[in-house]
mmCIF file with all atom_site columns, C-alpha atoms in Angstrom:
data_model
loop_
_atom_site.group_PDB
_atom_site.id
_atom_site.type_symbol
_atom_site.label_atom_id
_atom_site.label_alt_id
_atom_site.label_comp_id
_atom_site.label_asym_id
_atom_site.label_entity_id
_atom_site.label_seq_id
_atom_site.pdbx_PDB_ins_code
_atom_site.Cartn_x
_atom_site.Cartn_y
_atom_site.Cartn_z
_atom_site.occupancy
_atom_site.B_iso_or_equiv
_atom_site.pdbx_formal_charge
_atom_site.auth_seq_id
_atom_site.auth_comp_id
_atom_site.auth_asym_id
_atom_site.auth_atom_id
_atom_site.pdbx_PDB_model_num
ATOM 1  C CA . MET A 1 1  ? -59.813 -27.445 5.074   1.00 80.00 ? 1  MET A CA 1
ATOM 2  C CA . LEU A 1 2  ? -56.659 -29.270 6.125   1.00 90.00 ? 2  LEU A CA 1
ATOM 3  C CA . PRO A 1 3  ? -54.730 -31.216 3.492   1.00 93.00 ? 3  PRO A CA 1
ATOM 4  C CA . LYS A 1 4  ? -55.056 -34.970 3.476   1.00 94.00 ? 4  LYS A CA 1
ATOM 5  C CA . VAL A 1 5  ? -51.953 -36.862 4.695   1.00 95.00 ? 5  VAL A CA 1
ATOM 6  C CA . LEU A 1 6  ? -51.594 -40.376 3.284   1.00 95.00 ? 6  LEU A CA 1
ATOM 7  C CA . GLU A 1 7  ? -49.139 -43.205 3.113   1.00 95.00 ? 7  GLU A CA 1
ATOM 8  C CA . GLU A 1 8  ? -47.735 -43.094 -0.407  1.00 93.00 ? 8  GLU A CA 1
ATOM 9  C CA . ARG A 1 9  ? -48.677 -46.710 -1.021  1.00 92.00 ? 9  ARG A CA 1
ATOM 10 C CA . ARG A 1 10 ? -52.365 -45.709 -0.700  1.00 90.00 ? 10 ARG A CA 1
ATOM 11 C CA . ILE A 1 11 ? -52.302 -43.521 -3.805  1.00 90.00 ? 11 ILE A CA 1
ATOM 12 C CA . GLN A 1 12 ? -52.076 -44.630 -7.404  1.00 92.00 ? 12 GLN A CA 1
ATOM 13 C CA . ILE A 1 13 ? -48.862 -43.163 -8.906  1.00 94.00 ? 13 ILE A CA 1
ATOM 14 C CA . PHE A 1 14 ? -48.137 -42.905 -12.632 1.00 95.00 ? 14 PHE A CA 1
ATOM 15 C CA . LYS A 1 15 ? -45.738 -41.067 -14.955 1.00 95.00 ? 15 LYS A CA 1
ATOM 16 C CA . PHE A 1 16 ? -46.751 -38.440 -17.518 1.00 92.00 ? 16 PHE A CA 1
ATOM 17 C CA . TRP A 1 17 ? -45.038 -35.976 -19.843 1.00 88.00 ? 17 TRP A CA 1
ATOM 18 C CA . PHE A 1 18 ? -45.489 -32.323 -18.894 1.00 79.00 ? 18 PHE A CA 1
ATOM 19 C CA . GLY A 1 19 ? -43.447 -29.165 -19.335 1.00 74.00 ? 19 GLY A CA 1
ATOM 20 C CA . GLY A 1 20 ? -40.758 -30.905 -21.336 1.00 85.00 ? 20 GLY A CA 1
ATOM 21 C CA . SER A 1 21 ? -39.996 -33.641 -18.825 1.00 87.00 ? 21 SER A CA 1
ATOM 22 C CA . LEU A 1 22 ? -41.365 -36.777 -17.216 1.00 91.00 ? 22 LEU A CA 1
ATOM 23 C CA . GLN A 1 23 ? -43.396 -36.035 -14.056 1.00 90.00 ? 23 GLN A CA 1
ATOM 24 C CA . ASP A 1 24 ? -44.916 -38.103 -11.260 1.00 94.00 ? 24 ASP A CA 1
ATOM 25 C CA . GLY A 1 25 ? -48.687 -38.040 -11.187 1.00 95.00 ? 25 GLY A CA 1
ATOM 26 C CA . ALA A 1 26 ? -51.179 -39.471 -8.732  1.00 95.00 ? 26 ALA A CA 1
ATOM 27 C CA . HIS A 1 27 ? -54.819 -40.420 -8.786  1.00 93.00 ? 27 HIS A CA 1
ATOM 28 C CA . TYR A 1 28 ? -56.672 -40.139 -5.490  1.00 91.00 ? 28 TYR A CA 1
ATOM 29 C CA . HIS A 1 29 ? -60.432 -39.813 -4.928  1.00 90.00 ? 29 HIS A CA 1
ATOM 30 C CA . ASN A 1 30 ? -61.279 -38.947 -8.533  1.00 91.00 ? 30 ASN A CA 1
ATOM 31 C CA . GLU A 1 31 ? -58.690 -36.158 -8.702  1.00 92.00 ? 31 GLU A CA 1
ATOM 32 C CA . LEU A 1 32 ? -55.375 -36.030 -10.586 1.00 94.00 ? 32 LEU A CA 1
ATOM 33 C CA . TYR A 1 33 ? -52.322 -34.557 -8.865  1.00 94.00 ? 33 TYR A CA 1
ATOM 34 C CA . TYR A 1 34 ? -48.694 -34.027 -9.704  1.00 90.00 ? 34 TYR A CA 1
ATOM 35 C CA . ARG A 1 35 ? -45.738 -34.236 -7.344  1.00 93.00 ? 35 ARG A CA 1
ATOM 36 C CA . ALA A 1 36 ? -44.685 -30.624 -6.803  1.00 90.00 ? 36 ALA A CA 1
ATOM 37 C CA . LEU A 1 37 ? -42.078 -31.184 -4.114  1.00 90.00 ? 37 LEU A CA 1
ATOM 38 C CA . THR A 1 38 ? -40.350 -33.989 -2.208  1.00 94.00 ? 38 THR A CA 1
ATOM 39 C CA . VAL A 1 39 ? -38.302 -33.486 0.962   1.00 95.00 ? 39 VAL A CA 1
ATOM 40 C CA . GLU A 1 40 ? -36.659 -35.718 3.529   1.00 94.00 ? 40 GLU A CA 1
ATOM 41 C CA . SER A 1 41 ? -38.743 -36.611 6.570   1.00 92.00 ? 41 SER A CA 1
ATOM 42 C CA . ALA A 1 42 ? -36.894 -34.135 8.786   1.00 92.00 ? 42 ALA A CA 1
ATOM 43 C CA . LYS A 1 43 ? -38.551 -31.266 6.853   1.00 93.00 ? 43 LYS A CA 1
ATOM 44 C CA . ARG A 1 44 ? -42.052 -32.709 6.883   1.00 93.00 ? 44 ARG A CA 1
ATOM 45 C CA . THR A 1 45 ? -43.453 -30.073 9.256   1.00 93.00 ? 45 THR A CA 1
ATOM 46 C CA . ARG A 1 46 ? -42.439 -27.238 6.904   1.00 93.00 ? 46 ARG A CA 1
ATOM 47 C CA . LEU A 1 47 ? -43.884 -29.153 3.959   1.00 94.00 ? 47 LEU A CA 1
ATOM 48 C CA . TYR A 1 48 ? -47.154 -29.667 5.830   1.00 95.00 ? 48 TYR A CA 1
ATOM 49 C CA . HIS A 1 49 ? -47.226 -25.992 6.777   1.00 93.00 ? 49 HIS A CA 1
ATOM 50 C CA . LEU A 1 50 ? -46.862 -25.105 3.090   1.00 90.00 ? 50 LEU A CA 1
ATOM 51 C CA . ALA A 1 51 ? -49.625 -27.585 2.192   1.00 92.00 ? 51 ALA A CA 1
ATOM 52 C CA . CYS A 1 52 ? -51.915 -25.892 4.733   1.00 92.00 ? 52 CYS A CA 1
ATOM 53 C CA . LYS A 1 53 ? -51.196 -22.461 3.236   1.00 89.00 ? 53 LYS A CA 1
ATOM 54 C CA . LEU A 1 54 ? -51.928 -23.724 -0.273  1.00 88.00 ? 54 LEU A CA 1
ATOM 55 C CA . SER A 1 55 ? -55.113 -25.373 0.922   1.00 89.00 ? 55 SER A CA 1
ATOM 56 C CA . GLU A 1 56 ? -56.217 -22.089 2.535   1.00 88.00 ? 56 GLU A CA 1
ATOM 57 C CA . GLN A 1 57 ? -55.802 -20.453 -0.889  1.00 84.00 ? 57 GLN A CA 1
ATOM 58 C CA . GLY A 1 58 ? -58.303 -22.925 -2.301  1.00 84.00 ? 58 GLY A CA 1
ATOM 59 C CA . GLY A 1 59 ? -55.946 -25.492 -3.784  1.00 85.00 ? 59 GLY A CA 1
ATOM 60 C CA . ALA A 1 60 ? -56.530 -29.217 -3.706  1.00 92.00 ? 60 ALA A CA 1
ATOM 61 C CA . VAL A 1 61 ? -53.375 -30.656 -2.134  1.00 94.00 ? 61 VAL A CA 1
ATOM 62 C CA . VAL A 1 62 ? -52.308 -33.982 -0.657  1.00 95.00 ? 62 VAL A CA 1
ATOM 63 C CA . VAL A 1 63 ? -49.225 -34.866 1.387   1.00 97.00 ? 63 VAL A CA 1
ATOM 64 C CA . SER A 1 64 ? -47.820 -38.372 1.052   1.00 97.00 ? 64 SER A CA 1
ATOM 65 C CA . LEU A 1 65 ? -45.442 -40.082 3.450   1.00 96.00 ? 65 LEU A CA 1
ATOM 66 C CA . ASP A 1 66 ? -42.917 -42.739 2.544   1.00 93.00 ? 66 ASP A CA 1
ATOM 67 C CA . ASN A 1 67 ? -40.162 -44.352 4.635   1.00 90.00 ? 67 ASN A CA 1
ATOM 68 C CA . ASP A 1 68 ? -37.667 -41.484 4.529   1.00 93.00 ? 68 ASP A CA 1
ATOM 69 C CA . GLN A 1 69 ? -39.389 -38.733 2.551   1.00 95.00 ? 69 GLN A CA 1
ATOM 70 C CA . CYS A 1 70 ? -42.643 -36.880 2.110   1.00 95.00 ? 70 CYS A CA 1
ATOM 71 C CA . SER A 1 71 ? -44.164 -35.254 -0.946  1.00 96.00 ? 71 SER A CA 1
ATOM 72 C CA . LEU A 1 72 ? -46.530 -32.430 -1.742  1.00 94.00 ? 72 LEU A CA 1
ATOM 73 C CA . TRP A 1 73 ? -49.053 -33.217 -4.472  1.00 94.00 ? 73 TRP A CA 1
ATOM 74 C CA . ILE A 1 74 ? -51.062 -30.437 -6.132  1.00 92.00 ? 74 ILE A CA 1
ATOM 75 C CA . SER A 1 75 ? -54.165 -30.946 -8.251  1.00 93.00 ? 75 SER A CA 1
ATOM 76 C CA . LEU A 1 76 ? -53.587 -30.586 -11.969 1.00 89.00 ? 76 LEU A CA 1
ATOM 77 C CA . ARG A 1 77 ? -56.573 -28.222 -11.956 1.00 87.00 ? 77 ARG A CA 1
ATOM 78 C CA . ASP A 1 78 ? -54.611 -25.749 -9.820  1.00 79.00 ? 78 ASP A CA 1
ATOM 79 C CA . GLN A 1 79 ? -51.798 -24.821 -12.236 1.00 72.00 ? 79 GLN A CA 1
ATOM 80 C CA . ALA A 1 80 ? -51.573 -21.180 -11.074 1.00 71.00 ? 80 ALA A CA 1
ATOM 81 C CA . LEU A 1 81 ? -51.201 -22.342 -7.486  1.00 67.00 ? 81 LEU A CA 1
ATOM 82 C CA . ALA A 1 82 ? -48.640 -24.912 -8.529  1.00 63.00 ? 82 ALA A CA 1
ATOM 83 C CA . HIS A 1 83 ? -46.587 -22.258 -10.323 1.00 64.00 ? 83 HIS A CA 1
ATOM 84 C CA . LYS A 1 84 ? -46.500 -20.103 -7.176  1.00 65.00 ? 84 LYS A CA 1
ATOM 85 C CA . THR A 1 85 ? -45.329 -23.123 -5.176  1.00 58.00 ? 85 THR A CA 1
ATOM 86 C CA . MET A 1 86 ? -42.285 -23.671 -7.343  1.00 54.00 ? 86 MET A CA 1
ATOM 87 C CA . ASP A 1 87 ? -41.146 -20.028 -7.066  1.00 57.00 ? 87 ASP A CA 1
ATOM 88 C CA . GLY A 1 88 ? -38.904 -18.990 -4.182  1.00 50.00 ? 88 GLY A CA 1
ATOM 89 C CA . ARG A 1 89 ? -37.513 -22.362 -3.117  1.00 45.00 ? 89 ARG A CA 1
ATOM 90 C CA . ILE A 1 90 ? -35.125 -22.220 -0.199  1.00 39.00 ? 90 ILE A CA 1
ATOM 91 C CA . ALA A 1 91 ? -32.915 -25.249 0.459   1.00 45.00 ? 91 ALA A CA 1
ATOM 92 C CA . GLY A 1 92 ? -35.277 -27.484 -1.498  1.00 53.00 ? 92 GLY A CA 1
ATOM 93 C CA . LEU A 1 93 ? -38.401 -26.309 0.283   1.00 56.00 ? 93 LEU A CA 1
ATOM 94 C CA . PRO A 1 94 ? -40.529 -23.272 -0.547  1.00 51.00 ? 94 PRO A CA 1
ATOM 95 C CA . ARG A 1 95 ? -40.714 -20.791 2.313   1.00 49.00 ? 95 ARG A CA 1
ATOM 96 C CA . PRO A 1 96 ? -44.351 -20.449 3.387   1.00 45.00 ? 96 PRO A CA 1
ATOM 97 C CA . SER A 1 97 ? -45.650 -16.879 3.514   1.00 42.00 ? 97 SER A CA 1
ATOM 98 C CA . ILE A 1 98 ? -47.011 -16.129 6.947   1.00 33.00 ? 98 ILE A CA 1
#
């Protein structure tokens, strides 16, 4: 299933404490997510490609778009998937495995 792409203003964003720091969280369609990655709009295709790969692995992911940036949100239920996402960042964006 393809990841949902939403305008950021359509999701309910909140702050929560996790892993020793303050994180961005989101509530959308009865699911809780955390902001795993934010990139400038120029890199949105790579971010979406990564979101598709994560979704193929069974993760619940959402991509949000704002004026000049986009974010990858991963369900809080998918912590193992989220951990893999944060490994191997290249220039602020994880390299998708093809």
